[in-house]
Amino acid sequence: AAYPSIISDGKNLRELFLTVSHEWLHQYLIFHPLGRSYFSSPEMKEINETLANIFSNKFMNDPFIKGKLKNILMNPFFHR
């Protein structure tokens, strides 16, 4: 996770935020034992991926984030 995350093009804004928050957590975890043990076993990879999925879903369901996302979607810049 010491490299920039690659996010594929063509996602809607919700999918983009889900992916970015998921990848952000992997980047954060690399500075902690859980993240550094990602490749130590299939179980640790599964734990890391599950945690990142839970985090990104919780992030997107946060009322503050939902409000901000709604404001972003209403911006004419995103409707070009």
PDB file of C-alpha atoms in Angstrom:
ATOM      1  CA  ALA A   1       0.000   0.000   0.000  1.00  0.00           C
ATOM      2  CA  ALA A   2       2.994   2.324  -0.370  1.00  0.00           C
ATOM      3  CA  TYR A   3       1.854   3.067  -3.921  1.00  0.00           C
ATOM      4  CA  PRO A   4      -1.113   5.129  -5.137  1.00  0.00           C
ATOM      5  CA  SER A   5      -4.332   3.198  -5.510  1.00  0.00           C
ATOM      6  CA  ILE A   6      -5.558   2.698  -9.036  1.00  0.00           C
ATOM      7  CA  ILE A   7      -9.255   3.419  -9.385  1.00  0.00           C
ATOM      8  CA  SER A   8     -10.940   2.344 -12.622  1.00  0.00           C
ATOM      9  CA  ASP A   9     -12.736   4.902 -14.745  1.00  0.00           C
ATOM     10  CA  GLY A  10     -16.455   4.812 -15.461  1.00  0.00           C
ATOM     11  CA  LYS A  11     -17.788   4.236 -11.967  1.00  0.00           C
ATOM     12  CA  ASN A  12     -20.747   6.184 -10.677  1.00  0.00           C
ATOM     13  CA  LEU A  13     -19.980   8.518  -7.791  1.00  0.00           C
ATOM     14  CA  ARG A  14     -21.188   6.110  -5.078  1.00  0.00           C
ATOM     15  CA  GLU A  15     -19.036   3.260  -6.429  1.00  0.00           C
ATOM     16  CA  LEU A  16     -16.101   5.655  -6.726  1.00  0.00           C
ATOM     17  CA  PHE A  17     -16.403   6.722  -3.067  1.00  0.00           C
ATOM     18  CA  LEU A  18     -16.800   3.070  -1.977  1.00  0.00           C
ATOM     19  CA  THR A  19     -13.653   2.073  -3.858  1.00  0.00           C
ATOM     20  CA  VAL A  20     -11.596   5.054  -2.705  1.00  0.00           C
ATOM     21  CA  SER A  21     -12.551   4.563   0.960  1.00  0.00           C
ATOM     22  CA  HIS A  22     -11.825   0.808   0.692  1.00  0.00           C
ATOM     23  CA  GLU A  23      -8.390   1.469  -0.801  1.00  0.00           C
ATOM     24  CA  TRP A  24      -7.704   4.284   1.656  1.00  0.00           C
ATOM     25  CA  LEU A  25      -8.123   1.870   4.557  1.00  0.00           C
ATOM     26  CA  HIS A  26      -5.590  -0.518   3.000  1.00  0.00           C
ATOM     27  CA  GLN A  27      -3.153   2.392   2.753  1.00  0.00           C
ATOM     28  CA  TYR A  28      -3.817   3.336   6.382  1.00  0.00           C
ATOM     29  CA  LEU A  29      -3.447  -0.247   7.630  1.00  0.00           C
ATOM     30  CA  ILE A  30      -0.010  -0.700   6.074  1.00  0.00           C
ATOM     31  CA  PHE A  31       1.364   1.303   9.033  1.00  0.00           C
ATOM     32  CA  HIS A  32      -0.099  -1.242  11.480  1.00  0.00           C
ATOM     33  CA  PRO A  33       0.540  -4.956  12.018  1.00  0.00           C
ATOM     34  CA  LEU A  34      -2.821  -5.950  10.529  1.00  0.00           C
ATOM     35  CA  GLY A  35      -2.055  -4.244   7.236  1.00  0.00           C
ATOM     36  CA  ARG A  36       1.545  -5.437   7.075  1.00  0.00           C
ATOM     37  CA  SER A  37       0.374  -9.031   7.485  1.00  0.00           C
ATOM     38  CA  TYR A  38      -1.881  -8.828   4.402  1.00  0.00           C
ATOM     39  CA  PHE A  39       0.222 -11.293   2.395  1.00  0.00           C
ATOM     40  CA  SER A  40       1.172 -13.579   5.279  1.00  0.00           C
ATOM     41  CA  SER A  41      -1.760 -15.953   4.740  1.00  0.00           C
ATOM     42  CA  PRO A  42      -5.049 -16.260   2.859  1.00  0.00           C
ATOM     43  CA  GLU A  43      -6.875 -15.718   6.162  1.00  0.00           C
ATOM     44  CA  MET A  44      -5.107 -12.409   6.801  1.00  0.00           C
ATOM     45  CA  LYS A  45      -5.909 -11.252   3.272  1.00  0.00           C
ATOM     46  CA  GLU A  46      -9.561 -12.152   3.863  1.00  0.00           C
ATOM     47  CA  ILE A  47      -9.592 -10.290   7.203  1.00  0.00           C
ATOM     48  CA  ASN A  48      -8.053  -7.198   5.577  1.00  0.00           C
ATOM     49  CA  GLU A  49     -10.496  -7.248   2.655  1.00  0.00           C
ATOM     50  CA  THR A  50     -13.480  -7.814   4.948  1.00  0.00           C
ATOM     51  CA  LEU A  51     -12.452  -4.944   7.184  1.00  0.00           C
ATOM     52  CA  ALA A  52     -11.985  -2.648   4.171  1.00  0.00           C
ATOM     53  CA  ASN A  53     -15.434  -3.622   2.851  1.00  0.00           C
ATOM     54  CA  ILE A  54     -17.075  -2.980   6.230  1.00  0.00           C
ATOM     55  CA  PHE A  55     -15.254   0.344   6.545  1.00  0.00           C
ATOM     56  CA  SER A  56     -16.242   1.577   3.093  1.00  0.00           C
ATOM     57  CA  ASN A  57     -19.888   0.586   3.598  1.00  0.00           C
ATOM     58  CA  LYS A  58     -20.018   2.287   7.010  1.00  0.00           C
ATOM     59  CA  PHE A  59     -18.341   5.353   5.501  1.00  0.00           C
ATOM     60  CA  MET A  60     -20.908   5.601   2.710  1.00  0.00           C
ATOM     61  CA  ASN A  61     -23.829   5.126   5.127  1.00  0.00           C
ATOM     62  CA  ASP A  62     -22.663   7.885   7.472  1.00  0.00           C
ATOM     63  CA  PRO A  63     -25.288  10.696   7.426  1.00  0.00           C
ATOM     64  CA  PHE A  64     -22.601  13.391   7.104  1.00  0.00           C
ATOM     65  CA  ILE A  65     -21.019  11.681   4.093  1.00  0.00           C
ATOM     66  CA  LYS A  66     -24.429  11.054   2.513  1.00  0.00           C
ATOM     67  CA  GLY A  67     -25.218  14.773   2.819  1.00  0.00           C
ATOM     68  CA  LYS A  68     -21.883  15.753   1.297  1.00  0.00           C
ATOM     69  CA  LEU A  69     -22.343  13.255  -1.542  1.00  0.00           C
ATOM     70  CA  LYS A  70     -25.814  14.677  -2.229  1.00  0.00           C
ATOM     71  CA  ASN A  71     -24.319  18.204  -2.429  1.00  0.00           C
ATOM     72  CA  ILE A  72     -21.631  16.980  -4.805  1.00  0.00           C
ATOM     73  CA  LEU A  73     -24.192  15.280  -7.041  1.00  0.00           C
ATOM     74  CA  MET A  74     -26.217  18.500  -7.222  1.00  0.00           C
ATOM     75  CA  ASN A  75     -23.162  20.417  -8.486  1.00  0.00           C
ATOM     76  CA  PRO A  76     -23.605  21.206 -12.221  1.00  0.00           C
ATOM     77  CA  PHE A  77     -19.939  20.313 -12.810  1.00  0.00           C
ATOM     78  CA  PHE A  78     -20.828  16.607 -12.463  1.00  0.00           C
ATOM     79  CA  HIS A  79     -23.596  16.778 -15.061  1.00  0.00           C
ATOM     80  CA  ARG A  80     -21.514  17.682 -18.102  1.00  0.00           C
TER      81      ARG A  80
END
